[in-house]
XYZ file of C-alpha atoms in Angstrom:
72
model
C -31.696 -15.641 -14.184
C -29.498 -12.754 -13.150
C -25.787 -12.349 -12.778
C -24.180 -10.106 -10.192
C -20.901 -8.397 -10.913
C -18.598 -7.154 -8.134
C -16.019 -4.594 -8.867
C -13.223 -3.655 -6.479
C -11.496 -0.414 -7.180
C -7.915 -0.140 -5.981
C -6.702 3.297 -5.012
C -2.998 3.632 -5.780
C -1.130 3.955 -2.510
C -4.012 2.620 -0.397
C -2.336 -0.164 1.578
C -4.995 -0.855 4.163
C -7.901 -1.073 1.723
C -10.057 1.754 2.985
C -10.075 3.475 -0.449
C -8.115 6.559 0.706
C -4.395 7.195 1.120
C -3.646 8.405 4.688
C -0.921 8.231 7.316
C -2.351 4.826 8.256
C -1.088 3.487 4.895
C 2.355 5.072 5.560
C 2.441 3.378 8.967
C 1.738 -0.049 7.414
C 4.620 0.414 4.991
C 6.957 1.699 7.686
C 6.113 -1.261 9.908
C 7.181 -3.668 7.128
C 10.377 -1.862 6.040
C 13.116 -4.385 5.325
C 10.798 -7.428 5.252
C 10.877 -9.781 2.349
C 8.222 -11.926 0.754
C 7.850 -15.120 2.842
C 9.258 -13.451 5.944
C 7.156 -12.902 9.034
C 5.641 -9.432 9.028
C 5.751 -9.056 5.243
C 2.554 -7.485 3.834
C 1.984 -7.947 0.090
C -0.221 -4.802 0.188
C 2.758 -2.787 1.504
C 5.018 -4.073 -1.267
C 3.510 -1.616 -3.703
C 6.009 -2.230 -6.544
C 5.786 -6.081 -6.169
C 9.571 -6.606 -5.991
C 9.311 -8.822 -2.930
C 10.775 -6.429 -0.408
C 9.270 -3.535 1.419
C 11.615 -0.645 1.216
C 11.956 3.126 0.655
C 10.640 2.711 -2.898
C 7.327 1.493 -1.498
C 7.329 4.209 1.119
C 7.894 6.813 -1.600
C 5.015 5.356 -3.650
C 2.576 5.750 -0.810
C 3.772 9.140 0.486
C 3.556 10.639 -3.074
C -0.149 9.899 -3.008
C -0.941 11.551 0.287
C -3.141 14.649 0.063
C -1.072 17.805 -0.352
C 0.209 19.124 2.937
C -0.285 15.884 4.848
C 2.474 15.248 7.476
C 2.795 11.802 8.964
């Protein structure tokens, strides 16, 4: 009898789940700016600070984790 364990590592700032922080993640947050939990277009992944609204705080959290010199 064997048991399999599955680990999922979350990269801070990685909104789209590809394990790297890129301009694609910034684009997801930008697309959701102003949206609130329960509202059409709200993405829980883009609400990085879990306050229920996608705003500049979330945008800052993702842009801070971009590789140095990255321009989106």
